[in-house]
Short mmCIF file of C-alpha atoms in Angstrom, two decimals:
data_model
loop_
_atom_site.label_atom_id
_atom_site.label_comp_id
_atom_site.label_asym_id
_atom_site.label_seq_id
_atom_site.Cartn_x
_atom_site.Cartn_y
_atom_site.Cartn_z
CA UNK A 1 73.79 103.05 106.72
CA UNK A 2 77.68 104.46 106.49
CA UNK A 3 77.87 105.60 109.90
CA UNK A 4 78.61 102.65 112.73
CA UNK A 5 77.15 104.83 115.69
CA UNK A 6 77.09 101.61 118.37
CA UNK A 7 79.48 99.02 117.47
CA UNK A 8 79.92 95.89 119.17
CA UNK A 9 83.18 96.02 119.54
CA UNK A 10 83.27 99.34 121.46
CA UNK A 11 82.25 96.94 124.58
CA UNK A 12 84.29 93.79 124.25
CA UNK A 13 86.02 93.73 127.47
CA UNK A 14 89.69 95.38 127.62
CA UNK A 15 91.56 91.59 127.37
CA UNK A 16 89.74 91.35 124.09
CA UNK A 17 90.36 94.27 122.78
CA UNK A 18 93.29 94.01 120.99
CA UNK A 19 93.01 92.46 117.78
CA UNK A 20 94.74 93.76 115.25
CA UNK A 21 91.55 93.78 112.80
CA UNK A 22 88.96 95.33 115.28
CA UNK A 23 90.39 95.86 118.83
CA UNK A 24 90.04 98.96 120.13
CA UNK A 25 93.04 98.88 122.13
CA UNK A 26 95.29 98.22 119.29
CA UNK A 27 96.82 101.12 118.33
CA UNK A 28 98.40 100.14 114.75
CA UNK A 29 95.02 97.83 114.20
CA UNK A 30 92.39 98.51 111.59
CA UNK A 31 89.68 99.44 114.18
CA UNK A 32 86.74 97.44 111.99
CA UNK A 33 83.40 98.54 114.16
CA UNK A 34 80.20 96.55 113.42
CA UNK A 35 76.90 97.76 114.22
CA UNK A 36 73.49 96.44 113.01
CA UNK A 37 71.22 98.06 110.43
CA UNK A 38 67.70 96.20 110.19
CA UNK A 39 68.19 92.28 110.27
CA UNK A 40 71.57 92.84 108.95
CA UNK A 41 75.28 93.36 110.12
CA UNK A 42 77.53 95.77 108.73
CA UNK A 43 81.02 97.43 108.69
CA UNK A 44 82.24 100.16 107.12
CA UNK A 45 86.18 100.47 106.58
CA UNK A 46 87.91 102.65 103.87
CA UNK A 47 91.45 100.58 103.10
CA UNK A 48 94.15 103.00 104.26
CA UNK A 49 96.75 103.82 100.67
CA UNK A 50 98.93 100.91 101.38
CA UNK A 51 96.46 98.35 100.98
CA UNK A 52 96.60 97.69 97.62
CA UNK A 53 97.12 94.76 95.68
CA UNK A 54 97.92 96.47 92.73
CA UNK A 55 97.67 100.30 92.48
CA UNK A 56 94.01 101.45 91.92
CA UNK A 57 92.86 97.81 93.78
CA UNK A 58 92.40 97.01 97.31
CA UNK A 59 94.42 94.33 98.84
CA UNK A 60 92.52 90.87 98.98
CA UNK A 61 94.13 90.16 102.47
CA UNK A 62 92.49 93.17 103.84
CA UNK A 63 88.80 92.19 102.74
CA UNK A 64 89.62 88.76 104.04
CA UNK A 65 90.32 90.34 107.35
CA UNK A 66 87.78 92.60 107.11
CA UNK A 67 84.91 89.70 106.68
CA UNK A 68 86.63 87.85 109.45
CA UNK A 69 86.28 90.38 112.13
CA UNK A 70 82.57 91.49 110.66
CA UNK A 71 81.77 87.50 110.92
CA UNK A 72 82.85 87.84 114.54
CA UNK A 73 81.63 90.81 115.48
CA UNK A 74 78.10 90.01 113.75
CA UNK A 75 78.11 86.73 115.75
CA UNK A 76 78.80 88.13 118.85
CA UNK A 77 75.98 90.69 117.83
CA UNK A 78 73.94 88.08 117.45
CA UNK A 79 74.17 86.06 120.47
CA UNK A 80 74.31 88.97 122.29
CA UNK A 81 70.60 89.38 121.46
CA UNK A 82 69.77 85.83 121.76
CA UNK A 83 71.09 86.64 125.65
CA UNK A 84 68.48 89.46 126.00
CA UNK A 85 71.08 92.23 124.95
CA UNK A 86 71.55 95.02 122.51
CA UNK A 87 74.68 96.96 120.86
CA UNK A 88 75.62 99.78 122.57
CA UNK A 89 73.62 98.32 125.78
CA UNK A 90 77.31 98.76 127.46
CA UNK A 91 77.18 95.27 128.82
CA UNK A 92 79.91 93.13 128.04
CA UNK A 93 78.83 90.73 124.87
CA UNK A 94 79.73 87.02 124.01
CA UNK A 95 83.19 86.42 122.68
CA UNK A 96 84.21 84.89 119.21
CA UNK A 97 86.70 83.16 117.06
CA UNK A 98 86.81 82.37 114.04
CA UNK A 99 86.56 78.21 112.86
CA UNK A 100 86.90 79.01 109.08
CA UNK A 101 86.81 81.43 106.78
CA UNK A 102 86.10 81.22 102.91
CA UNK A 103 86.49 84.71 100.77
CA UNK A 104 85.23 84.59 96.77
CA UNK A 105 86.63 87.54 94.94
CA UNK A 106 83.81 88.47 92.28
CA UNK A 107 85.65 91.31 90.79
CA UNK A 108 88.66 93.88 91.43
CA UNK A 109 87.96 96.19 94.79
CA UNK A 110 88.74 99.56 93.50
CA UNK A 111 90.83 100.95 96.09
CA UNK A 112 89.90 105.20 97.76
CA UNK A 113 86.35 104.49 98.42
CA UNK A 114 84.44 102.97 101.82
CA UNK A 115 83.84 99.45 101.65
CA UNK A 116 80.44 98.35 103.23
CA UNK A 117 80.34 94.65 104.29
CA UNK A 118 77.03 93.68 104.93
CA UNK A 119 76.34 90.41 106.90
CA UNK A 120 73.66 87.66 107.40
CA UNK A 121 73.85 85.92 110.79
CA UNK A 122 72.87 82.38 111.17
CA UNK A 123 72.68 80.11 114.82
CA UNK A 124 74.09 76.55 113.71
CA UNK A 125 74.24 75.73 117.53
CA UNK A 126 74.17 77.37 120.74
CA UNK A 127 78.10 78.39 120.54
CA UNK A 128 78.07 78.15 116.60
CA UNK A 129 77.32 80.89 114.23
CA UNK A 130 77.80 80.80 110.46
CA UNK A 131 77.99 84.85 108.64
CA UNK A 132 77.25 85.15 105.22
CA UNK A 133 78.48 88.84 104.31
CA UNK A 134 78.93 90.68 101.07
CA UNK A 135 81.51 93.38 100.47
CA UNK A 136 80.02 96.05 98.55
CA UNK A 137 82.48 99.42 96.97
CA UNK A 138 80.49 102.06 95.40
CA UNK A 139 77.10 99.95 95.58
CA UNK A 140 78.25 97.01 93.96
CA UNK A 141 79.77 93.58 95.28
CA UNK A 142 83.27 92.62 94.82
CA UNK A 143 83.63 89.83 97.20
CA UNK A 144 81.41 87.33 99.34
CA UNK A 145 82.60 85.48 102.28
CA UNK A 146 81.56 83.05 104.95
CA UNK A 147 82.59 82.89 108.79
CA UNK A 148 82.02 80.23 111.15
CA UNK A 149 82.64 81.50 114.77
CA UNK A 150 82.84 79.99 117.49
CA UNK A 151 82.13 81.11 121.52
CA UNK A 152 85.71 81.42 122.68
CA UNK A 153 87.38 79.08 124.22
CA UNK A 154 88.95 80.11 128.05
CA UNK A 155 91.77 78.55 127.27
CA UNK A 156 92.60 81.11 124.88
CA UNK A 157 93.15 83.74 127.83
CA UNK A 158 95.08 81.82 129.90
CA UNK A 159 98.84 82.24 127.27
CA UNK A 160 98.49 86.27 127.24
CA UNK B 1 114.24 74.95 105.41
CA UNK B 2 113.56 78.72 107.17
CA UNK B 3 115.54 81.16 104.49
CA UNK B 4 114.22 81.68 101.22
CA UNK B 5 117.04 83.03 99.18
CA UNK B 6 115.07 83.35 95.68
CA UNK B 7 111.64 84.03 96.07
CA UNK B 8 109.15 84.58 93.14
CA UNK B 9 108.26 87.98 94.28
CA UNK B 10 111.70 89.30 94.00
CA UNK B 11 111.09 88.69 89.83
CA UNK B 12 107.30 90.38 89.70
CA UNK B 13 107.62 92.89 86.98
CA UNK B 14 107.59 96.90 88.56
CA UNK B 15 104.32 97.05 88.34
CA UNK B 16 103.00 93.76 89.75
CA UNK B 17 104.73 94.34 93.35
CA UNK B 18 102.54 96.78 94.97
CA UNK B 19 100.95 94.09 96.57
CA UNK B 20 100.42 94.91 100.61
CA UNK B 21 101.22 91.26 101.26
CA UNK B 22 104.05 90.33 99.26
CA UNK B 23 105.17 93.04 96.99
CA UNK B 24 108.89 94.37 97.35
CA UNK B 25 108.06 98.09 96.43
CA UNK B 26 105.34 98.60 98.75
CA UNK B 27 107.22 100.15 102.40
CA UNK B 28 104.34 99.27 104.74
CA UNK B 29 103.54 95.86 103.52
CA UNK B 30 104.66 92.62 104.92
CA UNK B 31 106.90 91.49 101.85
CA UNK B 32 105.66 87.43 102.27
CA UNK B 33 108.36 85.92 99.89
CA UNK B 34 107.62 82.38 98.41
CA UNK B 35 110.52 80.06 97.50
CA UNK B 36 110.87 75.99 96.38
CA UNK B 37 111.54 73.46 98.71
CA UNK B 38 111.81 70.08 96.98
CA UNK B 39 108.43 69.50 95.90
CA UNK B 40 106.75 72.03 98.28
CA UNK B 41 106.43 76.02 97.85
CA UNK B 42 107.47 77.91 101.22
CA UNK B 43 106.19 81.13 102.81
CA UNK B 44 108.34 81.97 106.36
CA UNK B 45 107.21 84.99 108.29
CA UNK B 46 107.32 86.24 111.59
CA UNK B 47 104.45 88.80 112.94
CA UNK B 48 105.12 91.75 113.49
CA UNK B 49 104.07 92.44 117.79
CA UNK B 50 100.56 94.45 116.81
CA UNK B 51 99.23 91.53 114.59
CA UNK B 52 97.71 89.92 117.51
CA UNK B 53 94.29 88.60 117.97
CA UNK B 54 94.72 88.27 121.53
CA UNK B 55 97.42 88.87 123.64
CA UNK B 56 100.20 85.54 122.52
CA UNK B 57 98.53 84.81 119.75
CA UNK B 58 98.65 85.60 116.13
CA UNK B 59 95.40 87.83 114.45
CA UNK B 60 93.31 85.57 111.98
CA UNK B 61 93.24 87.56 109.05
CA UNK B 62 97.28 87.82 108.97
CA UNK B 63 97.37 83.96 108.50
CA UNK B 64 94.31 84.65 105.81
CA UNK B 65 96.91 86.84 104.72
CA UNK B 66 99.88 84.44 104.65
CA UNK B 67 97.94 81.89 102.87
CA UNK B 68 96.51 84.33 100.04
CA UNK B 69 100.29 85.48 99.34
CA UNK B 70 101.33 82.21 99.39
CA UNK B 71 98.99 80.62 97.34
CA UNK B 72 99.39 83.28 94.10
CA UNK B 73 103.22 82.88 94.68
CA UNK B 74 102.94 79.12 94.82
CA UNK B 75 100.74 79.27 91.82
CA UNK B 76 103.11 81.58 90.07
CA UNK B 77 106.00 79.58 90.75
CA UNK B 78 104.39 76.16 89.40
CA UNK B 79 103.34 78.22 86.19
CA UNK B 80 106.70 79.24 85.53
CA UNK B 81 108.14 76.23 86.28
CA UNK B 82 105.61 74.62 83.64
CA UNK B 83 106.71 77.32 81.28
CA UNK B 84 110.58 76.32 81.60
CA UNK B 85 111.65 78.72 83.99
CA UNK B 86 112.65 78.23 87.54
CA UNK B 87 112.61 81.08 90.68
CA UNK B 88 115.72 83.11 90.68
CA UNK B 89 116.70 82.59 86.99
CA UNK B 90 115.52 86.39 86.57
CA UNK B 91 112.95 85.91 83.73
CA UNK B 92 109.35 87.88 84.70
CA UNK B 93 106.99 85.04 86.08
CA UNK B 94 103.37 84.95 85.34
CA UNK B 95 101.10 86.81 87.42
CA UNK B 96 97.88 85.43 89.36
CA UNK B 97 95.20 86.60 91.34
CA UNK B 98 92.89 84.78 94.13
CA UNK B 99 89.58 83.86 92.72
CA UNK B 100 88.98 82.32 96.20
CA UNK B 101 90.76 81.55 99.48
CA UNK B 102 89.63 79.24 102.69
CA UNK B 103 90.74 79.36 105.84
CA UNK B 104 90.73 76.46 108.49
CA UNK B 105 92.08 78.05 112.12
CA UNK B 106 92.90 74.51 113.65
CA UNK B 107 94.60 75.93 116.88
CA UNK B 108 95.30 79.34 118.65
CA UNK B 109 98.43 80.28 116.60
CA UNK B 110 101.27 81.19 119.07
CA UNK B 111 102.74 84.51 118.41
CA UNK B 112 106.57 85.92 118.58
CA UNK B 113 107.58 82.84 116.39
CA UNK B 114 108.01 82.70 112.67
CA UNK B 115 105.10 80.97 111.03
CA UNK B 116 106.01 78.50 107.75
CA UNK B 117 103.51 77.98 105.27
CA UNK B 118 104.31 74.81 103.09
CA UNK B 119 102.13 74.85 99.83
CA UNK B 120 101.43 72.01 97.39
CA UNK B 121 99.92 72.91 94.04
CA UNK B 122 97.61 71.26 91.32
CA UNK B 123 97.16 72.78 88.45
CA UNK B 124 93.03 72.96 87.60
CA UNK B 125 93.53 74.24 84.15
CA UNK B 126 95.86 76.31 82.31
CA UNK B 127 95.21 79.51 83.58
CA UNK B 128 93.81 78.15 87.05
CA UNK B 129 95.88 76.65 89.95
CA UNK B 130 94.68 74.97 93.40
CA UNK B 131 97.24 75.90 96.17
CA UNK B 132 96.58 73.60 99.45
CA UNK B 133 98.81 75.47 102.45
CA UNK B 134 99.65 74.43 105.67
CA UNK B 135 100.89 77.23 108.18
CA UNK B 136 103.10 75.44 110.97
CA UNK B 137 104.09 77.20 114.43
CA UNK B 138 107.05 75.66 116.27
CA UNK B 139 106.67 72.49 114.17
CA UNK B 140 103.03 72.36 114.62
CA UNK B 141 100.01 72.57 112.50
CA UNK B 142 98.05 75.93 113.33
CA UNK B 143 95.87 76.69 109.91
CA UNK B 144 95.33 74.96 106.64
CA UNK B 145 94.78 76.78 103.81
CA UNK B 146 92.91 76.74 99.78
CA UNK B 147 93.86 79.35 97.23
CA UNK B 148 92.64 79.14 94.30
CA UNK B 149 94.62 81.17 91.84
CA UNK B 150 94.06 82.67 88.41
CA UNK B 151 96.42 84.08 85.76
CA UNK B 152 95.99 87.47 86.04
CA UNK B 153 93.51 89.39 83.52
CA UNK B 154 94.99 92.31 81.30
CA UNK B 155 92.51 94.70 82.98
CA UNK B 156 94.01 94.66 86.55
CA UNK B 157 96.55 96.67 85.06
CA UNK B 158 94.47 99.19 83.09
CA UNK B 159 93.32 101.53 86.34
CA UNK B 160 96.59 101.88 88.39
#
């Protein structure tokens, strides 16, 4: 699956849609979109020409960003499901923020092809989820990531 | 110290200066620059307006990117020193790539102020260094990171 028809980020409320990674209202951002494929979550993104580490290879910080937003999006999908919702139902999904992010760069990631992040979500407790992600390019795994995502504290929205 | 006079990235060879995070030749990139402050390494960067997670707070993927390039830059500084060089001597420093990246997001990072990454480098073996980084905004620690950086394999330059 390389096309995300319904993405959880499509239904984030407007005040939560400004993320540089996955906010649909952030014009300069990456617009990562995370959907469901069976028991897994999937985000597909083709890096821009400038997202290089060295010529021909993808910048690690972009891969970390992909794993980060794929992680919070996957956690939102999982809790939305546990709450009785589904991606694409138009209902406002829960909001998550990243507590920690880990990335193992397994091989140089070729530039110029779509990257596919595939995630598995595990509930740690009702407000805390772990998402293990594998990032593939041309069918080969290039990076492995782990995100611990927590339900966003209300205080986050006060500053804006 | 908030101004980096001499940065290790200033002396990266041209073919290693295309990183989206820290490559001086990547016009669209962040241009992270890493220097020395006593026994520590320092990178200072003010996020762009679009680098938001939520309005008022910095995007985690940008913080991860800062920690990543600060880590490889810090490792390059350390090995350059061990080889008898110093930052700003104009000699070509060793090149590092990231093997793994970990970030703990400790509190929401305020947007609109400079971020200061402060690193401590530890040699694991002659070609592998660990860099522990603390990221501060307005004097408060917002994130902690750890990068394992390895001397770049020659194969990385073949594809470009």
